[in-house]
CSV table of C-alpha atoms in Angstrom, one decimal:
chain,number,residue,atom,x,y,z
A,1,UNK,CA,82.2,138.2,255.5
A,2,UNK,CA,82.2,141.8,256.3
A,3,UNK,CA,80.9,143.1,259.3
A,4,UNK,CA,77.9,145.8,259.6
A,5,UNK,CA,77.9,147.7,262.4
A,6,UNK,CA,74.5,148.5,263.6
A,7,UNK,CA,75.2,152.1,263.2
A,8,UNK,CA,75.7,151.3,259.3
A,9,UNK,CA,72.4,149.2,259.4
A,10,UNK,CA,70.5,151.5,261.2
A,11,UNK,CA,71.3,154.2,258.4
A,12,UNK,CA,70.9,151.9,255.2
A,13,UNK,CA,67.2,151.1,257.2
A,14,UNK,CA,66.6,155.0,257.2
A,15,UNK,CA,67.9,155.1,253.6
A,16,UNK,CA,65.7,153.1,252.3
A,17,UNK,CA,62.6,154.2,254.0
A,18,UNK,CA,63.6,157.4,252.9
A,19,UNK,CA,63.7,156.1,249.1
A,20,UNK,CA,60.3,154.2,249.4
A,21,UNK,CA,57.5,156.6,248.7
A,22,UNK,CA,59.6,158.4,245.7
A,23,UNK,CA,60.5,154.6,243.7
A,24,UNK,CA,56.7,153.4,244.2
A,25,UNK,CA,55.3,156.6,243.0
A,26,UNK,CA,58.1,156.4,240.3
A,27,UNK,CA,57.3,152.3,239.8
A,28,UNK,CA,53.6,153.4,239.3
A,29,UNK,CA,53.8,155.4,236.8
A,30,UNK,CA,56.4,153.6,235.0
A,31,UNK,CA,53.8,150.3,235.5
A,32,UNK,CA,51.0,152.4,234.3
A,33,UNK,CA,52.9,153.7,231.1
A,34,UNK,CA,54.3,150.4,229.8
A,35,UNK,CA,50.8,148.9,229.8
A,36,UNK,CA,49.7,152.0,228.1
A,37,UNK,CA,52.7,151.2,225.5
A,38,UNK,CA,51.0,147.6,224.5
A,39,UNK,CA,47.7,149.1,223.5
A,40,UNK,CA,47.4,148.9,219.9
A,41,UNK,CA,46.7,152.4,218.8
A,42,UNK,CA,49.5,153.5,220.7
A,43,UNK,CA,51.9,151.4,219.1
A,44,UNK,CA,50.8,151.9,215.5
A,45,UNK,CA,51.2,155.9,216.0
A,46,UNK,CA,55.0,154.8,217.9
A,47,UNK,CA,54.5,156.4,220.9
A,48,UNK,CA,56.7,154.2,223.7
A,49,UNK,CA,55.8,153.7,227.3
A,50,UNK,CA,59.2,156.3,227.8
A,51,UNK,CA,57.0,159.1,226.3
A,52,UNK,CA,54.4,157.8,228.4
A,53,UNK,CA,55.9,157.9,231.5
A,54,UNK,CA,57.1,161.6,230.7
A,55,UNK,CA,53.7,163.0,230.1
A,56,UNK,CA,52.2,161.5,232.8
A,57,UNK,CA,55.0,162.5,235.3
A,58,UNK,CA,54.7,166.3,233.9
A,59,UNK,CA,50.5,166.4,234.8
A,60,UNK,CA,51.1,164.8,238.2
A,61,UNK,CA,54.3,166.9,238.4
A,62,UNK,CA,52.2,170.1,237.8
A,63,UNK,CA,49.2,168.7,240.4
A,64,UNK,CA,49.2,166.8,242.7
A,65,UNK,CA,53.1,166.5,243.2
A,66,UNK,CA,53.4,168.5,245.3
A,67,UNK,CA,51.7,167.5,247.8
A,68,UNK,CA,54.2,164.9,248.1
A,69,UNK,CA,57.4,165.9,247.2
A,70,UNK,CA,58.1,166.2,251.1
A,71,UNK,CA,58.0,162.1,251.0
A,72,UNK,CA,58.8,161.0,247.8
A,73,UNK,CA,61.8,163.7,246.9
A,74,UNK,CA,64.6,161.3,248.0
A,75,UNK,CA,63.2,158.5,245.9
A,76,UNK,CA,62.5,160.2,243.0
A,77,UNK,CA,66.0,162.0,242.3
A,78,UNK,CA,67.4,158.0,243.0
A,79,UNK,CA,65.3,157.2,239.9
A,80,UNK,CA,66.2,160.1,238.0
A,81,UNK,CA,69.9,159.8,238.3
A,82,UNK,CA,70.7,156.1,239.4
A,83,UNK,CA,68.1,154.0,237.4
A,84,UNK,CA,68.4,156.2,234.7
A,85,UNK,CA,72.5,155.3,234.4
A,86,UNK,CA,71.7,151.5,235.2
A,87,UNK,CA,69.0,151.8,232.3
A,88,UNK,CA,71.1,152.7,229.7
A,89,UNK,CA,73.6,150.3,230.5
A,90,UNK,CA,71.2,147.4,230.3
A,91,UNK,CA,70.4,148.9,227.0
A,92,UNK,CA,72.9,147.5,225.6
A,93,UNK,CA,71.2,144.0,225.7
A,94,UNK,CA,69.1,145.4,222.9
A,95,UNK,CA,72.5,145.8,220.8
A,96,UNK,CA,74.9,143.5,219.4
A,97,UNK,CA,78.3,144.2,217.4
A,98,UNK,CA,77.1,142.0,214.9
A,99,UNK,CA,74.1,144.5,214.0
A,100,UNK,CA,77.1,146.6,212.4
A,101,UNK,CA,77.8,144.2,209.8
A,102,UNK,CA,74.2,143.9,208.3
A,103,UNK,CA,74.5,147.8,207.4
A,104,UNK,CA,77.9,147.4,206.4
A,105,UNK,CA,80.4,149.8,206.4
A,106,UNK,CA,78.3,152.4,203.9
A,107,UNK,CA,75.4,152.4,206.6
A,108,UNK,CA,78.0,153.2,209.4
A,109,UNK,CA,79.4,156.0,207.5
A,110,UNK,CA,75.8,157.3,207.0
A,111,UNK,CA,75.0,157.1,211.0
A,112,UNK,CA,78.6,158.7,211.9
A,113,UNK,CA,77.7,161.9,209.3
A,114,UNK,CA,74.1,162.3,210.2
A,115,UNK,CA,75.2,162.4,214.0
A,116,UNK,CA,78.6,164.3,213.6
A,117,UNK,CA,76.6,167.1,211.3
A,118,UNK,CA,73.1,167.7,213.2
A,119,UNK,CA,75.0,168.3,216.6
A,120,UNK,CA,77.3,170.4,215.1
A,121,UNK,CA,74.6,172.2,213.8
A,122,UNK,CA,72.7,172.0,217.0
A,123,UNK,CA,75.5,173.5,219.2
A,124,UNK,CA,76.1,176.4,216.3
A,125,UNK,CA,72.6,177.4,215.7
A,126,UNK,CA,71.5,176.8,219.8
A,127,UNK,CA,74.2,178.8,220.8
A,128,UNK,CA,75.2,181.4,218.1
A,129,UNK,CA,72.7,182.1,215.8
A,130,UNK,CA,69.3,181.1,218.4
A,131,UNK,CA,71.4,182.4,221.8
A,132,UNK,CA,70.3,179.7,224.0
A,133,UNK,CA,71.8,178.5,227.2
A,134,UNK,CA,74.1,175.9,226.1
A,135,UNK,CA,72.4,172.7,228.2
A,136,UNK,CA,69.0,172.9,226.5
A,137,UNK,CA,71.2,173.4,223.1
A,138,UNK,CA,73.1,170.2,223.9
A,139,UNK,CA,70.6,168.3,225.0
A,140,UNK,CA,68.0,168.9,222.0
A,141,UNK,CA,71.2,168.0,219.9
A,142,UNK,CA,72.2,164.8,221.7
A,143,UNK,CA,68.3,164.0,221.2
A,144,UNK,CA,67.7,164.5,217.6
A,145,UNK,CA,71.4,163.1,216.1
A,146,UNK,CA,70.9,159.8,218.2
A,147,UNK,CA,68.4,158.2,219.9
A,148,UNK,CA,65.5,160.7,221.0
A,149,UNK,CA,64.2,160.3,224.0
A,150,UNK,CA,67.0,158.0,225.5
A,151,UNK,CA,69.8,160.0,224.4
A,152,UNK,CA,68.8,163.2,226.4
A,153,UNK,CA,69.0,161.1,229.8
A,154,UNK,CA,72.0,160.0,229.1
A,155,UNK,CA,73.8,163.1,228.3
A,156,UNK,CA,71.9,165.0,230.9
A,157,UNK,CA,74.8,164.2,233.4
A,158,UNK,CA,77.4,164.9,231.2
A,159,UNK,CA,75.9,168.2,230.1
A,160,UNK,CA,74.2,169.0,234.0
A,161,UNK,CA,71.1,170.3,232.6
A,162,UNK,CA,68.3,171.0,234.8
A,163,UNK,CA,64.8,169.1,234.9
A,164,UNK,CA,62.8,171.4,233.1
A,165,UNK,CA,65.7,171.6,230.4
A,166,UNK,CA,65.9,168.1,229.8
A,167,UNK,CA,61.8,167.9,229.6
A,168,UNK,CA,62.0,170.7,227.2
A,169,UNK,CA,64.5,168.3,224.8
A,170,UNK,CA,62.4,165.3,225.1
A,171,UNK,CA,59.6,167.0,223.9
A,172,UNK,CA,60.8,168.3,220.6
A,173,UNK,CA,61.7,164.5,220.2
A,174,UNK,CA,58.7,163.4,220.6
A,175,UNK,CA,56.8,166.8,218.5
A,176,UNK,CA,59.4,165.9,215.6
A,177,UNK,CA,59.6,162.4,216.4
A,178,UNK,CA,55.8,162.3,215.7
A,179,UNK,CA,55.9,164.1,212.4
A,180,UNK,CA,58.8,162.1,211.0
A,181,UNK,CA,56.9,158.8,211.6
A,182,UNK,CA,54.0,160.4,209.4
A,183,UNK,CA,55.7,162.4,206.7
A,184,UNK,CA,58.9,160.2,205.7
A,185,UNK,CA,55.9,157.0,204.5
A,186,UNK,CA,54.4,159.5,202.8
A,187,UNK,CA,57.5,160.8,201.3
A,188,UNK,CA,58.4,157.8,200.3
A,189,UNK,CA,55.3,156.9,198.8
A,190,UNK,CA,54.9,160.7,196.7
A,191,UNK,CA,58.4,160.1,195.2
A,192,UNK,CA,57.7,156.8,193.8
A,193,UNK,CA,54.2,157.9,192.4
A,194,UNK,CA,56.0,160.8,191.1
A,195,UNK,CA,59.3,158.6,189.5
A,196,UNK,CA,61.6,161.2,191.7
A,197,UNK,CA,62.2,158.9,194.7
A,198,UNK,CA,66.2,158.1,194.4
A,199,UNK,CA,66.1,155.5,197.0
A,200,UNK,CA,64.9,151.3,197.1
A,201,UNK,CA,62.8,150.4,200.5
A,202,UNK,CA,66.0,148.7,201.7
A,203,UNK,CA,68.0,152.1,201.5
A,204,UNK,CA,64.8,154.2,202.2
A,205,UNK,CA,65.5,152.2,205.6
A,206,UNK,CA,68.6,152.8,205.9
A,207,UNK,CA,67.8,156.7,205.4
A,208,UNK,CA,64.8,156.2,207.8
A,209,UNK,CA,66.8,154.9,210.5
A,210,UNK,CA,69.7,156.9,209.9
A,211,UNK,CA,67.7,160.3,210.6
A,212,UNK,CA,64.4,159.6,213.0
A,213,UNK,CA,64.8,160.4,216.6
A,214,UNK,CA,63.1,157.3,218.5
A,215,UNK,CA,63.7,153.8,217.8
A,216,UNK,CA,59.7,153.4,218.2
A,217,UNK,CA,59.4,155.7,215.9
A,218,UNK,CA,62.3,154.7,213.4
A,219,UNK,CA,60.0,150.8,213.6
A,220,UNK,CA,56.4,152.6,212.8
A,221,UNK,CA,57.7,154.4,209.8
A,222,UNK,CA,59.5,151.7,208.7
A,223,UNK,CA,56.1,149.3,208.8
A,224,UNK,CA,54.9,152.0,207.3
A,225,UNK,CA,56.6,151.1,203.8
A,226,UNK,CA,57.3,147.6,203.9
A,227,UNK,CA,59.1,144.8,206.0
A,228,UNK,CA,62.3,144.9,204.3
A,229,UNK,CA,62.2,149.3,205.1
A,230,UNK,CA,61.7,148.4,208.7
A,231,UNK,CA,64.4,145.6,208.9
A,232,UNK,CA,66.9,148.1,207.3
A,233,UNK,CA,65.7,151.0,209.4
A,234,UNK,CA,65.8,149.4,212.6
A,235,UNK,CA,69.1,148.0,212.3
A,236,UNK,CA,70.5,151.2,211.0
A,237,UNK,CA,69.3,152.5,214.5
A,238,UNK,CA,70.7,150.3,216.7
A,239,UNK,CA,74.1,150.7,214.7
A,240,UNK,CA,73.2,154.8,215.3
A,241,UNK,CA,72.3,154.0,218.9
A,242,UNK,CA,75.6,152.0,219.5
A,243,UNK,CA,77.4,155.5,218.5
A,244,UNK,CA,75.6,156.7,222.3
A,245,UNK,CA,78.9,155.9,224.1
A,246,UNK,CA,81.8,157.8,222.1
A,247,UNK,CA,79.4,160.8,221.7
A,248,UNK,CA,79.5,160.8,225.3
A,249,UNK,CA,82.8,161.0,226.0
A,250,UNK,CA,83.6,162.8,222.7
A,251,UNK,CA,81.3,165.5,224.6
A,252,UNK,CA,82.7,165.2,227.7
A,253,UNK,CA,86.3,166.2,226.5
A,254,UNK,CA,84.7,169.0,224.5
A,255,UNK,CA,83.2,170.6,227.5
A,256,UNK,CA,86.2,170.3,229.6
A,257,UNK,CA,88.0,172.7,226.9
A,258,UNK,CA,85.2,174.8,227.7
A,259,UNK,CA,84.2,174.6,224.0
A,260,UNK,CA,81.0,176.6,223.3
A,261,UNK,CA,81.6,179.2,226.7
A,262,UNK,CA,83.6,181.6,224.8
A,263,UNK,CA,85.7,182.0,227.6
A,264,UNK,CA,89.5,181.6,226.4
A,265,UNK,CA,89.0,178.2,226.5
A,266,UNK,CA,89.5,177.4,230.3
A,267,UNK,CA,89.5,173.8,231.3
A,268,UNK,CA,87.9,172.4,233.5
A,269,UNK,CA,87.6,168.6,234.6
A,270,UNK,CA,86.2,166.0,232.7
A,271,UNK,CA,82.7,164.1,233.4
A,272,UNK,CA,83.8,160.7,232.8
A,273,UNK,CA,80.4,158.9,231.6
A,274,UNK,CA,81.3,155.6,233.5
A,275,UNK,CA,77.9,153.7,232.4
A,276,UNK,CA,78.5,154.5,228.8
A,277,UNK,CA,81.4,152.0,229.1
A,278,UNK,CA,79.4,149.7,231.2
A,279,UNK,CA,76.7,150.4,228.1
A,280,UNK,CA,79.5,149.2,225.6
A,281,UNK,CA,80.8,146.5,228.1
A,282,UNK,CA,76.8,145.2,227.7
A,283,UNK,CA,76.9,145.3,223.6
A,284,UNK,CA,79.8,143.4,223.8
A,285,UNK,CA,78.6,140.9,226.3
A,286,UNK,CA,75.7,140.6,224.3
A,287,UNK,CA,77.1,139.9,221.2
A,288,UNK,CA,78.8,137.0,222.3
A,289,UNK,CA,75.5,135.3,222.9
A,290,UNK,CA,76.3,134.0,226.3
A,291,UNK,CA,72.8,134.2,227.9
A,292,UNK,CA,69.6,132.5,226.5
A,293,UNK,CA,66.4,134.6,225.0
A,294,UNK,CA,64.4,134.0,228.0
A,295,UNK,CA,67.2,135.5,230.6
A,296,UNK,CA,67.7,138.5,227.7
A,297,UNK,CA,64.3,139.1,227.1
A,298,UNK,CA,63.4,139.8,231.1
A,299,UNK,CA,66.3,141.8,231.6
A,300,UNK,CA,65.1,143.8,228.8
A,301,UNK,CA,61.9,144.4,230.3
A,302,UNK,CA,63.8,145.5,233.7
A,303,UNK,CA,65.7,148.3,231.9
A,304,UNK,CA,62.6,149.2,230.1
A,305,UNK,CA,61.0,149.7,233.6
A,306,UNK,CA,64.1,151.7,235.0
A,307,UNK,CA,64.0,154.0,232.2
A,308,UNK,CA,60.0,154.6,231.9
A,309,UNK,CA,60.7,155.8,236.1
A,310,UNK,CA,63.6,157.8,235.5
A,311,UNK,CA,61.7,159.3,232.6
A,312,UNK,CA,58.1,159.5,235.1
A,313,UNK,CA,60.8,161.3,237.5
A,314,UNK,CA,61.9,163.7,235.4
A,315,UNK,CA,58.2,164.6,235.0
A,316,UNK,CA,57.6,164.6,238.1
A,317,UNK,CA,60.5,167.7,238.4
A,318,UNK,CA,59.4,169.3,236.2
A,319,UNK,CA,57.3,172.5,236.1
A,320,UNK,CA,55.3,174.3,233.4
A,321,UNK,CA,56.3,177.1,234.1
A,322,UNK,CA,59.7,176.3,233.5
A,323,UNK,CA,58.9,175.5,229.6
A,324,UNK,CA,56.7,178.4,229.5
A,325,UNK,CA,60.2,180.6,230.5
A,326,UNK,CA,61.6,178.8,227.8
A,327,UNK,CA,59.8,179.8,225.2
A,328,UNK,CA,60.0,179.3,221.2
A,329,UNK,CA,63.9,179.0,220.2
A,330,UNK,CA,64.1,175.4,221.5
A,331,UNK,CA,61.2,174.5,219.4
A,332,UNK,CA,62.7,176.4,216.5
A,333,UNK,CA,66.4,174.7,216.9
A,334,UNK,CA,64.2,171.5,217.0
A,335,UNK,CA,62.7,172.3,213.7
A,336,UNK,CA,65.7,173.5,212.1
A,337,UNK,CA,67.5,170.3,213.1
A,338,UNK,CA,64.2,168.5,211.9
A,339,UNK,CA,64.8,170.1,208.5
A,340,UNK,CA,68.3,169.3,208.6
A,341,UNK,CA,67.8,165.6,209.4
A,342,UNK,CA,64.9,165.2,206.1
A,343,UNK,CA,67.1,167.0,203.4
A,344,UNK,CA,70.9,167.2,204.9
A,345,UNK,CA,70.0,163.1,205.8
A,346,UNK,CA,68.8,162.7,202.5
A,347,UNK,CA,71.8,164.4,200.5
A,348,UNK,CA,74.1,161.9,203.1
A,349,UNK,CA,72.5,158.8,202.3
A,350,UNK,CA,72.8,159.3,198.4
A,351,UNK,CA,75.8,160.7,198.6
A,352,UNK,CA,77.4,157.8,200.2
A,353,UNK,CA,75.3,155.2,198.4
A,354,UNK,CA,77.0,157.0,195.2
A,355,UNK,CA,80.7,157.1,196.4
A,356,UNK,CA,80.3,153.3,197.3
């Protein structure tokens, strides 16, 4: 056994008083918003205790914050940077490599191309065409080609974006987010009144998940239609969601060129994600069904409390008038990419269903 000097246990003591304050204001909130997340209305309109925690982190963030950032600071950059990477890895407890074969090889294709395009896009219109810095650009991409919400946390380390430019991401998730979960039911039921709609509810799921930003989101819209939409839909997005990892370290090695800085292409060294392999390690680990339901099922409800404080800390560092700086072009990227997702995702879907 390993011997701690009292030195050592005298600082891990002060360590973790020093955390306290900053994890229970964090824990709160995160508490508060996933009871929020299992009221009805909430969940019919898809809005997840991780948008929750956001919002509610951003009003205290913007009151009475800070008052106590003094205490709590310590704590709540712990949750904003260690939960967060423990979060996603457990995420992958939701996932398993099996979820790839019920979309088959035509609904991986789909997920690969609606990804692969919209950041591309993302980074050329954020950077080029918009001139934004190239951390909000990144991040709103990472957040509407994958996984919302989720997505932007887990790239904010590779990218190094600030709070305020990682609260600016999350919320054109959630603004678009909210308006796909509306308009693509609707959509879906205009086309068939009108005999133009090209797609069966299976493969309107597939299209569903394929372009939506939040998995809560991607299962609302889905409902929306019909079971069979949302079965399709959601596995579609956990396939899409699995694709977190190489994106990761696909953007990694892209920034370490120095792609996007116009710069002569400088190198610099790479961010090696290491919880996006512990995220695959988890899919994989999970796929070989090794653990009963009701060990899964808590562990799933840890990681769901470790994201919902990373998210309320995030809040919490945030400032308004940091998004007020920020202005309309993230909005606008957001809106393009929105438009991009509803027709380029459409033209995708059919244009692999036809080639198959």
């Amino acid at each position: 056994m390993a011997y701690l000097s009292p030195s050592s246990i005298a600082h891990s003591i002060r360590r973790s008083r020093a955390l306290l304050p900053g994890l229970l204001l964090a824990g709160g909130i995160a508490a508060l918003s996933m009871w929020s997340g299992e009221q009805a209305w909430l969940q019919d309109h898809g809005i997840s205790a991780l948008t929750i925690a956001i919002v509610v982190g951003i009003v205290l963030g913007n009151t009475v914050y800070g008052r106590l950032a003094g205490r709590a600071h310590d704590g709540v950059g712990y949750a904003k940077q260690k939960l967060l990477r423990a979060g996603i890895v457990l995420y992958g407890l939701r996932l398993t490599l099996q979820d790839i074969g019920q979309v088959g090889s035509a609904g991986v294709l789909i997920d690969a191309l609606v990804l692969s395009s919209t950041f591309a896009l993302a980074w050329w219109l954020g950077t080029r065409v918009l001139k934004m810095d190239r951390a909000t650009t990144l991040l709103i991409g990472a957040g509407s080609s994958i996984c919302g919400a989720a997505a932007v946390m887990a790239a904010e380390p590779v990218v190094k974006g600030r709070a305020e430019q990682v609260a600016i991401a999350v919320a054109t998730v959630v603004v678009f987010g909210t308006v796909a979960m509306f308009l693509y039911p609707a959509l879906y039921q205009w086309g068939v009144a009108a005999g133009w709609m090209p797609l069966d509810e299976p493969n309107f799921g597939v299209f569903a998940g394929s372009t939506i930003h939040e998995v809560a989101q991607v299962v609302a819209a889905g409902r929306a239609v019909s079971q069979s939409t949302a079965d399709a839909a959601v596995i579609t997005k956990m396939v899409r969601v699995m694709m977190l990892a190489p994106f990761l370290v696909g953007l990694s090695a892209l920034l370490a060129r120095g792609t996007g800085h116009g710069g002569g292409g400088a190198r610099s060294k790479i961010t090696i994600p290491w919880f996006a392999f512990g995220f695959i390690a988890m899919v994989a680990f999970n796929s070989l069904q090794l653990l009963p339901a009701a060990v899964v099922q808590p562990l799933v409800q840890l990681d769901t409390v470790l994201l919902a404080m990373a998210m309320a800390a995030l809040g919490l560092t945030t400032h308004a008038s940091a998004l007020r700086q920020a202005g309309f072009k993230p909005l606008l990227l957001a809106l393009l990419l929105f438009v991009w997702l509803l027709g380029g995702g459409m033209a995708i879907n059919l244009g692999v269903r036809a080639l198959g």
